[in-house]
PDB file of C-alpha atoms and ligand atoms in Angstrom:
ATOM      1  CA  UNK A  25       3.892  50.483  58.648  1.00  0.00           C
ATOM      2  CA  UNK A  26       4.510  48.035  55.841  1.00  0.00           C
ATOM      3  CA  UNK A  27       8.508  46.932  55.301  1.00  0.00           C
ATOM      4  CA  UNK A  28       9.628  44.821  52.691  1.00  0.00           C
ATOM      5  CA  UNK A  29      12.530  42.853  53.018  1.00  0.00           C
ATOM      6  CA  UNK A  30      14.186  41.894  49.532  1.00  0.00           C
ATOM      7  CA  UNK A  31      17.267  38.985  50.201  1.00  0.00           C
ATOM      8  CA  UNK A  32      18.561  35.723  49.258  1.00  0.00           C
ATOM      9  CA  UNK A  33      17.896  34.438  53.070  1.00  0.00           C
ATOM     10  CA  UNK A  34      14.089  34.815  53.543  1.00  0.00           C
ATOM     11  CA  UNK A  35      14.574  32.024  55.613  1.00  0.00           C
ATOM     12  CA  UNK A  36      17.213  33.930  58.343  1.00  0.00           C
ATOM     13  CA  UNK A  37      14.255  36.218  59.015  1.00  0.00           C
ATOM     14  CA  UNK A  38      11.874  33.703  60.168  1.00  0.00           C
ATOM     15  CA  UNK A  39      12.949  33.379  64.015  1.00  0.00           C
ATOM     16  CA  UNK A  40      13.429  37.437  64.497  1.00  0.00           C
ATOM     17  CA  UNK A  41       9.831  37.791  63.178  1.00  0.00           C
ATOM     18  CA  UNK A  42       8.027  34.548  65.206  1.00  0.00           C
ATOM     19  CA  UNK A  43       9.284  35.735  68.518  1.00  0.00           C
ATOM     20  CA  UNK A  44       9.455  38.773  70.737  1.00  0.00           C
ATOM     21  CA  UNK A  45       8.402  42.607  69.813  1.00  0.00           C
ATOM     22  CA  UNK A  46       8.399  42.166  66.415  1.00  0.00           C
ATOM     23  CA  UNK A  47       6.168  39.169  66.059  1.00  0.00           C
ATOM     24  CA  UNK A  48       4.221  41.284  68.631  1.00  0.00           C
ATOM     25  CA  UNK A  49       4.494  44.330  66.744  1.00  0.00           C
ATOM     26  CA  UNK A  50       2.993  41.894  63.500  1.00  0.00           C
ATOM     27  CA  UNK A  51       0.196  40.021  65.389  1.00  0.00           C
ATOM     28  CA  UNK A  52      -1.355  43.425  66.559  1.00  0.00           C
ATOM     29  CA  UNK A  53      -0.942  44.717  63.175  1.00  0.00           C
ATOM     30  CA  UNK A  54       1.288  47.960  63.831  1.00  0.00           C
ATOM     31  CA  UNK A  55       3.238  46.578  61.204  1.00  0.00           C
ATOM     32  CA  UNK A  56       3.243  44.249  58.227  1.00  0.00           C
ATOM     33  CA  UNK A  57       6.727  42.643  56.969  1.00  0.00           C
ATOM     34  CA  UNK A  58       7.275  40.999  53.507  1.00  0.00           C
ATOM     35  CA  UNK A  59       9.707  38.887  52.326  1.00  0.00           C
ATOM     36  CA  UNK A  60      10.874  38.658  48.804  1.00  0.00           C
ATOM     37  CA  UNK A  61      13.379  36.030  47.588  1.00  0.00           C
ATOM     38  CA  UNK A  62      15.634  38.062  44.886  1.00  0.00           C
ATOM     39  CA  UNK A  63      16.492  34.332  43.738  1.00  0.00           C
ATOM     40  CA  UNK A  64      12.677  34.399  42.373  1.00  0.00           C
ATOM     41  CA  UNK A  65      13.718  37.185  39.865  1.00  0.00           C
ATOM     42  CA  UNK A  66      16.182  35.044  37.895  1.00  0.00           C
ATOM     43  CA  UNK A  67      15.247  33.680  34.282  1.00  0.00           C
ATOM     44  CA  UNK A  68      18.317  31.087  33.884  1.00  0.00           C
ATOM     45  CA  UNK A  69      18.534  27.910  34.724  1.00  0.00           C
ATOM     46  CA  UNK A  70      20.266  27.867  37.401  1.00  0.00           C
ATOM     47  CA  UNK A  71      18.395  30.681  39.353  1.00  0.00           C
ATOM     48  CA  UNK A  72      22.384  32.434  39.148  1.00  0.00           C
ATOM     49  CA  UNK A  73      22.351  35.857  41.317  1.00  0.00           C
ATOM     50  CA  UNK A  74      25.825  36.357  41.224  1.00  0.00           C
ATOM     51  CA  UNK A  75      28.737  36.639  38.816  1.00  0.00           C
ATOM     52  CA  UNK A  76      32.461  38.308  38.662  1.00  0.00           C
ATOM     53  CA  UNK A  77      33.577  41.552  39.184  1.00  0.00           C
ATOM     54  CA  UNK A  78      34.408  43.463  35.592  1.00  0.00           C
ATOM     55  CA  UNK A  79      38.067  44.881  35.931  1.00  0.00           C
ATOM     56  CA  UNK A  80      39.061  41.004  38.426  1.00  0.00           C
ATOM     57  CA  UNK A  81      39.029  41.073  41.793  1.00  0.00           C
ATOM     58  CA  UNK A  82      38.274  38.782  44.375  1.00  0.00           C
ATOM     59  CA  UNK A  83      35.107  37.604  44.938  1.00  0.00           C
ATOM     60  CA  UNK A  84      31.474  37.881  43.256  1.00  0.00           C
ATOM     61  CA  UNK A  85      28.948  40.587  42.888  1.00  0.00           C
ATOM     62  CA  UNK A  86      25.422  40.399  43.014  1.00  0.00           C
ATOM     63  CA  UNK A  87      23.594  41.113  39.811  1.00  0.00           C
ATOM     64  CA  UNK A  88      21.837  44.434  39.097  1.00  0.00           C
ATOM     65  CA  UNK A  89      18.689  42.325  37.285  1.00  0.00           C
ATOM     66  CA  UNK A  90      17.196  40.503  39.527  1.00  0.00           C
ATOM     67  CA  UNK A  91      17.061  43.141  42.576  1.00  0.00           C
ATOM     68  CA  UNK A  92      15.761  46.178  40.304  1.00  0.00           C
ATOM     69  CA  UNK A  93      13.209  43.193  38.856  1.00  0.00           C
ATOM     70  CA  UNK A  94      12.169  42.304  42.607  1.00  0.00           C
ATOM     71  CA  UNK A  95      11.913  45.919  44.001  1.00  0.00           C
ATOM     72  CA  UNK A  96      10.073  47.032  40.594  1.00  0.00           C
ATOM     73  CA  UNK A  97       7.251  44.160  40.963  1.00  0.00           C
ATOM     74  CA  UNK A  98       6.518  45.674  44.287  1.00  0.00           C
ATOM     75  CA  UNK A  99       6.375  49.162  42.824  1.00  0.00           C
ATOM     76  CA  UNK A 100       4.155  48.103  39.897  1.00  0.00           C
ATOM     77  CA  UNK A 101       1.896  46.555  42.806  1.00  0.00           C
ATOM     78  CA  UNK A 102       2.202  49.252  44.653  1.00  0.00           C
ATOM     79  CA  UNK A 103       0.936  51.575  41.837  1.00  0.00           C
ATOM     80  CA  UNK A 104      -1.955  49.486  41.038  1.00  0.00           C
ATOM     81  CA  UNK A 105      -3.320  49.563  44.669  1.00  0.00           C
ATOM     82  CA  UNK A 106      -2.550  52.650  46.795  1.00  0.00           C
ATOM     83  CA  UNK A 107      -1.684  56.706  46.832  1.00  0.00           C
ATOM     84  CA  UNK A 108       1.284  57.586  46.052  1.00  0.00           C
ATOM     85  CA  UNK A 109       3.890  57.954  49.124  1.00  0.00           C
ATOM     86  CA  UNK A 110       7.430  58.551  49.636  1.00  0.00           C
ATOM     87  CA  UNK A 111       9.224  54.753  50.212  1.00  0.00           C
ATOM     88  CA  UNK A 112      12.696  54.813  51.459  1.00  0.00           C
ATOM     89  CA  UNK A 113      14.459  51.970  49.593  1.00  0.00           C
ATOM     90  CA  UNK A 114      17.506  51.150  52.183  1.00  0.00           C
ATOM     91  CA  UNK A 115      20.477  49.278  51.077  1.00  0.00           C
ATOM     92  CA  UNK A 116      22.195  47.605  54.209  1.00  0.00           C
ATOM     93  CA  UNK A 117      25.778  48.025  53.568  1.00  0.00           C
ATOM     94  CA  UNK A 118      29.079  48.644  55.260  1.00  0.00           C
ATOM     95  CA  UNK A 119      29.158  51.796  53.180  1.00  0.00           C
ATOM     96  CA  UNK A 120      26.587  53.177  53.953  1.00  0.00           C
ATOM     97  CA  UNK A 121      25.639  55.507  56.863  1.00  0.00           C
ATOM     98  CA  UNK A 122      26.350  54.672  60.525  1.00  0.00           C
ATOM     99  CA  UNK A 123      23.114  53.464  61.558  1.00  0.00           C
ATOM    100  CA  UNK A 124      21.550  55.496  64.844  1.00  0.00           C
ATOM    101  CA  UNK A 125      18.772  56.138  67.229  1.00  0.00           C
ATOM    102  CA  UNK A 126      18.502  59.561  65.491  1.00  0.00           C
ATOM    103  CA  UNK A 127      17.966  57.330  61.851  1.00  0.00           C
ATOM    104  CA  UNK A 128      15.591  55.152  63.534  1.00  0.00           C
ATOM    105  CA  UNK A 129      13.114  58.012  64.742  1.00  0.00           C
ATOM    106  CA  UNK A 130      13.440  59.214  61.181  1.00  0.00           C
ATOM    107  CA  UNK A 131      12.323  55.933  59.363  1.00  0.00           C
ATOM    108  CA  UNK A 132       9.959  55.015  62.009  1.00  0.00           C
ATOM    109  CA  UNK A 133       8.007  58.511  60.601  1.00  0.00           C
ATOM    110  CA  UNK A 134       7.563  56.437  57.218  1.00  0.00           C
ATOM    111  CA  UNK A 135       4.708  54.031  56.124  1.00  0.00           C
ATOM    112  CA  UNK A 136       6.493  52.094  54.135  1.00  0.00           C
ATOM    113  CA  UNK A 137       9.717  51.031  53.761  1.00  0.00           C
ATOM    114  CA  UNK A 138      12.350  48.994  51.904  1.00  0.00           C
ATOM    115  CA  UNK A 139      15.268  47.112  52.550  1.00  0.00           C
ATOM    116  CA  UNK A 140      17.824  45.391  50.657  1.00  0.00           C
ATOM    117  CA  UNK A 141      19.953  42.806  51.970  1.00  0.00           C
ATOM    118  CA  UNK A 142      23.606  43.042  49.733  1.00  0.00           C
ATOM    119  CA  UNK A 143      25.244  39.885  49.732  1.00  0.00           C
ATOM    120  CA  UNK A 144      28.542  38.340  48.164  1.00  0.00           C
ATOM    121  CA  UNK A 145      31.873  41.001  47.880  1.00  0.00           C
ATOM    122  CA  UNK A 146      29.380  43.587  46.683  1.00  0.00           C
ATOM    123  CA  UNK A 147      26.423  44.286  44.277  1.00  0.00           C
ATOM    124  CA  UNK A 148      26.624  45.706  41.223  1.00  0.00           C
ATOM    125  CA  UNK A 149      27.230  50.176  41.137  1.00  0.00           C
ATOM    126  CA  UNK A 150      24.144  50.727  39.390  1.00  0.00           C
ATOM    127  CA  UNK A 151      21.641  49.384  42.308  1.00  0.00           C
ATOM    128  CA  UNK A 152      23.257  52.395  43.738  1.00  0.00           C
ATOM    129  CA  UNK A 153      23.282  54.413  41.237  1.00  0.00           C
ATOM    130  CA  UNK A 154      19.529  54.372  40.134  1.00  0.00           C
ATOM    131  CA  UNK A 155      17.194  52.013  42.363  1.00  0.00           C
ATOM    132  CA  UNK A 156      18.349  52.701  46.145  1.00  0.00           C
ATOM    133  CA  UNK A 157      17.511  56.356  48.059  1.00  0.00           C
ATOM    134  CA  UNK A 158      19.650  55.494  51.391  1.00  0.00           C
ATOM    135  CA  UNK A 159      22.526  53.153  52.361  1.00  0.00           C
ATOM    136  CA  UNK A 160      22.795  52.176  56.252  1.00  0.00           C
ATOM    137  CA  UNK A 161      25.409  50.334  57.601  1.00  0.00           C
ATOM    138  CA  UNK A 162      25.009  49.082  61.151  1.00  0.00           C
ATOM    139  CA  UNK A 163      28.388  49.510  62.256  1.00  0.00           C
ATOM    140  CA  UNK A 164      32.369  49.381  60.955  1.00  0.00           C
ATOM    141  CA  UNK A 165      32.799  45.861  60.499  1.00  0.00           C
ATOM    142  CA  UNK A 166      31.990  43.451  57.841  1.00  0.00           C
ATOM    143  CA  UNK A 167      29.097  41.292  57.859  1.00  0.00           C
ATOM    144  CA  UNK A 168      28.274  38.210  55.822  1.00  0.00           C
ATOM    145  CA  UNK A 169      24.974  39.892  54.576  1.00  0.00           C
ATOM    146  CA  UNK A 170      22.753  42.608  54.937  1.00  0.00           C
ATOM    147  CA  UNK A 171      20.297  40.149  56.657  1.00  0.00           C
ATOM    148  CA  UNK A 172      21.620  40.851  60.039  1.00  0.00           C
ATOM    149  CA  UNK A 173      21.509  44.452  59.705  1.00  0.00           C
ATOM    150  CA  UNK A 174      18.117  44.641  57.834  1.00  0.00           C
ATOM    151  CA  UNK A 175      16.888  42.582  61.177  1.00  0.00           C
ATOM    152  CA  UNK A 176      18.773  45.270  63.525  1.00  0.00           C
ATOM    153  CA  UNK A 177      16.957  48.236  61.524  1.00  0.00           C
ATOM    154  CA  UNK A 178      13.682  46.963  61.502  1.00  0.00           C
ATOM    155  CA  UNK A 179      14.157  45.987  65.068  1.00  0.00           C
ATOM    156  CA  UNK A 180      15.105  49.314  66.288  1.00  0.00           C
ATOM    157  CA  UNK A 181      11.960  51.241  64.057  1.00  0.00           C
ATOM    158  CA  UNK A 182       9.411  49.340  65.028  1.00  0.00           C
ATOM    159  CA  UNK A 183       9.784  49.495  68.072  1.00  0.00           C
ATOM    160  CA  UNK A 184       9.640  53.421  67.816  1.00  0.00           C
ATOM    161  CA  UNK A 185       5.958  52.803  66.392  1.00  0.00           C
ATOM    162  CA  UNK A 186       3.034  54.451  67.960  1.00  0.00           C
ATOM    163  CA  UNK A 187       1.293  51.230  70.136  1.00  0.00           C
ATOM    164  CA  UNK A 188       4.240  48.815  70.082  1.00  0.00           C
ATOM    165  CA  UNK A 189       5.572  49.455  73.043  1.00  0.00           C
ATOM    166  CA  UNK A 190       3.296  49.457  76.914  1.00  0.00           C
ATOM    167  CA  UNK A 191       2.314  52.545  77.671  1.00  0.00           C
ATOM    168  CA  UNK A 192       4.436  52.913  80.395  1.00  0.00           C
ATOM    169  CA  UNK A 193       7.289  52.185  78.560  1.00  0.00           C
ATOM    170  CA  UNK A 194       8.160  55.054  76.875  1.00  0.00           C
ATOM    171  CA  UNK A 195      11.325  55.219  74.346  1.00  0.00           C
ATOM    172  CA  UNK A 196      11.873  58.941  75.515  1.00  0.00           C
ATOM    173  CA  UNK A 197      14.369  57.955  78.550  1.00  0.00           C
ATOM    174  CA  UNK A 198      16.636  55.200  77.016  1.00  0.00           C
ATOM    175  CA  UNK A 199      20.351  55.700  75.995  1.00  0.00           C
ATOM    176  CA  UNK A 200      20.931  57.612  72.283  1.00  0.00           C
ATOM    177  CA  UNK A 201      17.275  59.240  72.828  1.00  0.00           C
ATOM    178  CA  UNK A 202      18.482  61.977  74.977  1.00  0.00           C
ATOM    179  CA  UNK A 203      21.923  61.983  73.579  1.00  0.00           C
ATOM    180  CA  UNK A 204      22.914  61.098  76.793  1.00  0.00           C
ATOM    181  CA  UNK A 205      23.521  56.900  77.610  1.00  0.00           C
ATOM    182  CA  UNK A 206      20.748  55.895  80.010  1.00  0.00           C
ATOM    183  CA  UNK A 207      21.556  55.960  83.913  1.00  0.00           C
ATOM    184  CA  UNK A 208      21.047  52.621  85.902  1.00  0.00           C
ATOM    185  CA  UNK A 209      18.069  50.860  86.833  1.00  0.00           C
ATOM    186  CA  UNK A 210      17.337  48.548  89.691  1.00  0.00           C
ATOM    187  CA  UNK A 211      14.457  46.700  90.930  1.00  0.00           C
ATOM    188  CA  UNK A 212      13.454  44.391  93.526  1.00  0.00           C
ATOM    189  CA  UNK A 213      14.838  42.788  95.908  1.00  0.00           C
ATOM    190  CA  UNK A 214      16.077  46.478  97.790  1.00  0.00           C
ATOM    191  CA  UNK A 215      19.686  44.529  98.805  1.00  0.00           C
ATOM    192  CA  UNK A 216      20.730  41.798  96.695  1.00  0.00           C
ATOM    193  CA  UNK A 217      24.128  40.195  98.196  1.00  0.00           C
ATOM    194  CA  UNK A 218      24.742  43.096 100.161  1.00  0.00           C
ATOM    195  CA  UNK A 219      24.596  45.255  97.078  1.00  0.00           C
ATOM    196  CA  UNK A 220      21.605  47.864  98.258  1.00  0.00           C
ATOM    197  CA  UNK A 221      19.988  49.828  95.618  1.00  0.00           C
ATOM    198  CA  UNK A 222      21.176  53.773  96.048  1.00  0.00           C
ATOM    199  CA  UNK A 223      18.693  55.404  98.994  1.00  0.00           C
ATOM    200  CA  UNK A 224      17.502  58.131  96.873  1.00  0.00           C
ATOM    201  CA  UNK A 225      15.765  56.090  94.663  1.00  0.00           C
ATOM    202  CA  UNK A 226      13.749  54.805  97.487  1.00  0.00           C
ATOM    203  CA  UNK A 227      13.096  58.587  98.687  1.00  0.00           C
ATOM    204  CA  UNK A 228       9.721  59.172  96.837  1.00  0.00           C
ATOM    205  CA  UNK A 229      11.051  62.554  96.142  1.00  0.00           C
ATOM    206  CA  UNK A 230      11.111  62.941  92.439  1.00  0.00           C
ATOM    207  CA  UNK A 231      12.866  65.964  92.001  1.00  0.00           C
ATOM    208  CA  UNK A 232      16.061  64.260  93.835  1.00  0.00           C
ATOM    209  CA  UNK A 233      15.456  61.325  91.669  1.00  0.00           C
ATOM    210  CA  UNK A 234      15.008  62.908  88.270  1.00  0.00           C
ATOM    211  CA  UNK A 235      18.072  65.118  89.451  1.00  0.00           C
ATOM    212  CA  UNK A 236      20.102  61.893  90.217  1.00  0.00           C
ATOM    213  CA  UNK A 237      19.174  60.238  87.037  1.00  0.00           C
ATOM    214  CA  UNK A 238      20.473  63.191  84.941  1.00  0.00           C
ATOM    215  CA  UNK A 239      23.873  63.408  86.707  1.00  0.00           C
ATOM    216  CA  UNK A 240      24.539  59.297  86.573  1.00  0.00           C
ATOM    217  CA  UNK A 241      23.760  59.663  82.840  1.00  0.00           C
ATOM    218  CA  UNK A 242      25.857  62.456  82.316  1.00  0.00           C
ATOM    219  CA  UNK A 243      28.669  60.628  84.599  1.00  0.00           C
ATOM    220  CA  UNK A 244      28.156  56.964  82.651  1.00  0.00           C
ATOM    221  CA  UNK A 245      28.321  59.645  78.784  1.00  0.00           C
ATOM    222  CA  UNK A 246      31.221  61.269  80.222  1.00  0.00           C
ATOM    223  CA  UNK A 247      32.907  57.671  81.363  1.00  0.00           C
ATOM    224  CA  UNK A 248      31.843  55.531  78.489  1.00  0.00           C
ATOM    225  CA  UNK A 249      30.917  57.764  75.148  1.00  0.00           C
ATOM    226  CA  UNK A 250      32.699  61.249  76.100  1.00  0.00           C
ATOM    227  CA  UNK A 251      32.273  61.720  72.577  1.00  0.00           C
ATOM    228  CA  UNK A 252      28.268  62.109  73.006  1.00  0.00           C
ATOM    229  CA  UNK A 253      28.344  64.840  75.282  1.00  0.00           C
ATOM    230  CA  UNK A 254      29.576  67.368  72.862  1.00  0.00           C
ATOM    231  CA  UNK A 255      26.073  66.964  71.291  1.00  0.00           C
ATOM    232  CA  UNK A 256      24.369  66.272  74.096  1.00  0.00           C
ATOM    233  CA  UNK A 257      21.981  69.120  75.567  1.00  0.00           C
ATOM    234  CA  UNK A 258      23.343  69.756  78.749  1.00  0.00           C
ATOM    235  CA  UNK A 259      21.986  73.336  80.519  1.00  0.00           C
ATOM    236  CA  UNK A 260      24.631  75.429  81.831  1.00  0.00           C
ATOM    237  CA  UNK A 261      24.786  73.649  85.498  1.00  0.00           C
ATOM    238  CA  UNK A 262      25.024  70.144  83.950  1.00  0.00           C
ATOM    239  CA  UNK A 263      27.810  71.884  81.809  1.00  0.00           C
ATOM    240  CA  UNK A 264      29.760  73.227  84.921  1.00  0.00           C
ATOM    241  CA  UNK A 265      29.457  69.403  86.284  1.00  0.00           C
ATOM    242  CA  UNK A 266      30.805  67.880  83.151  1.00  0.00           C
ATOM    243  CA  UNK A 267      33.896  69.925  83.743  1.00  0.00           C
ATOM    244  CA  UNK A 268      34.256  69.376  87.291  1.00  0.00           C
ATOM    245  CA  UNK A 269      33.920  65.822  86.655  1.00  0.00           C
ATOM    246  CA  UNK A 270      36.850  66.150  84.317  1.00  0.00           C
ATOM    247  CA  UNK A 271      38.700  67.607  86.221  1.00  0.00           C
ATOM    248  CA  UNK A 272      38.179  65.419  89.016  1.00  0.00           C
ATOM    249  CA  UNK A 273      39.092  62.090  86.567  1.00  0.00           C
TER     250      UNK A 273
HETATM  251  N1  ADE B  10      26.456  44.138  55.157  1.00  0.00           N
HETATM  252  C1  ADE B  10      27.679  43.688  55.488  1.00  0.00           C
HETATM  253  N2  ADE B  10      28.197  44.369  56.509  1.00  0.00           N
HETATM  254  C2  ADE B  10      27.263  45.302  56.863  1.00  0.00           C
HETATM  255  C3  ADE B  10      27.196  46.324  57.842  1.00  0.00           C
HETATM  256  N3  ADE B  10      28.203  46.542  58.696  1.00  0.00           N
HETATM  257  N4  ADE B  10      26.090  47.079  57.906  1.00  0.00           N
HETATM  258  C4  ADE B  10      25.082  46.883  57.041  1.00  0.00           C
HETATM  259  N5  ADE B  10      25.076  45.941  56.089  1.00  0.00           N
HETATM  260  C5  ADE B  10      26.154  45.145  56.005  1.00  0.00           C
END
C-alpha cells in the first residue's frame, strides 16, 4: 500500500512513522508513506495557506489552491507512471464520518490512499465539493488538525495489511472485529498478588475456553457498549444470555 499524507505538519508525522508497527510496517515494505507539505504549493511571498472566511466569522480557512495543486501533482505523477486504480482521497475532519474498525477493513482493501490533514476553522467548500471522495472524522470532538487523526487512520489500516502483523497475531479476535469488545487476557505469572488468573483458562479444554471467551465478551459489550450488541451476531443461545444478563443487572 502506498498513502500519501498532504499537511502543513510533515514534521508531526515523523515520530509515529520512526517507531513501532508503522515504521515496521515501512522497513519491510508492506507499505510506503509520503509526505507532502501543502505550504510547498503556494506562489506568494509569504508561502500564505490561509485567509478569512467570505460572509465574517471567526477564524481562518485554508485555501482551496494550494491543496487541489498538491493532490493534483501527485495525480499527474501518478498518471505518468502506473495503471489506473481507484484512490480514496480522505479528508480528516470532524464532519466527516465516525471513523471505525468496519472503515479500516475497508481502506486497508485499497493500494493507495490519500489523506488530507484540514487545519485552521475550516478549509475552503470546494475541496469538498470537487477534490475529496470521503471525509472521516475520528471521533466528536475538535482537534487542532487533521494530523492526529490522519496518524490514527493510517495506524489502524496498516495494521490490517496482509504481513504486518506475526502470524499468530491475528486481527480476527480483537474488540470492534467481532462486533463484540474483546474478553480479557492474562498471562504469566498464574497468581499475581493473590489475583489468580480464572481456572478455565488453565483447563486445556478449548471448547470451555472458546465458550468462556464468548460469554465475557458478550458480558464486557453488554456492560460497557450495550449499544454494540444490537449489531452484534449473537446465535440464539448467546441471545437468551444477553437477556438473562439483563435481567439479572
Ligand atoms: N480535525 C479536527 N478534528 C478532527 C476529528 N475529530 N476527526 C478528524 N479530523 C479532525
Amino acid at each position: 500500500m502506498q498513502i500519501d499524507i498532504f499537511t502543513l505538519f510533515p514534521q508531526m508525522f515523523e515520530s509515529p512513522l520512526s517507531s513501532g508497527l508503522l515504521q515496521r510496517a515501512i522497513d519491510r515494505k508492506l507499505v510506503s508513506v509520503n509526505l507532502h507539505n501543502i505550504r510547498d504549493y503556494t506562489h506568494n511571498k509569504h508561502r500564505t495557506v490561509d485567509d478569512y472566511p467570505y460572509g465574517g466569522g471567526a477564524g481562518m480557512m485554508l485555501k482551496p489552491e494550494p491543496v487541489f495543486e498538491a493532490v493534483e501533482a501527485l495525480q499527474s505523477d501518478l498518471s505518468h507512471k502506473q495503471e489506473v486504480v481507484e484512490v480514496p482521497i480522505v479528508l480528516l475532519t470532524p464532519q466527516g464520518r465516525l471513523f471505525s474498525q468496519h472503515i479500516a477493513l475497508k481502506l486497508s482493501k485499497y493500494s493507495h490512499l490519500v489523506l488530507i490533514c484540514g487545519h485552521y476553522e475550516g478549509i475552503d467548500e470546494r475541496v469538498r465539493e470537487h477534490l475529496v471522495t470521503d471525509e472521516i472524522s475520528i471521533g466528536d470532538y475538535v482537534l487542532s488538525g487533521g494530523e492526529l487523526a490522519a496518524m490514527i487512520v493510517a495506524d489502524a489500516v496498516v495494521r490490517l495489511l496482509p504481513g504486518v502483523l506475526g502470524s499468530e497475531a491475528s486481527p480476527l479476535d480483537e474488540s470492534h472485529t467481532t462486533g463484540l469488545l474483546e474478553y480479557p487476557q492474562y498471562t504469566r505469572p498464574q497468581v499475581y498478588r493473590d489475583w489468580a488468573v480464572p481456572e478455565v483458562l488453565l483447563s486445556g479444554n478449548h471448547t470451555q475456553i472458546a465458550q468462556w471467551r464468548r460469554e465475557q465478551s458478550i458480558l464486557r459489550t453488554l456492560k460497557r457498549r450495550p449499544e454494540l450488541l444490537d449489531k452484534a451476531n449473537l446465535c440464539t443461545k448467546e441471545k437468551q444470555l444477553v437477556v438473562r444478563l439483563k435481567q439479572s443487572q
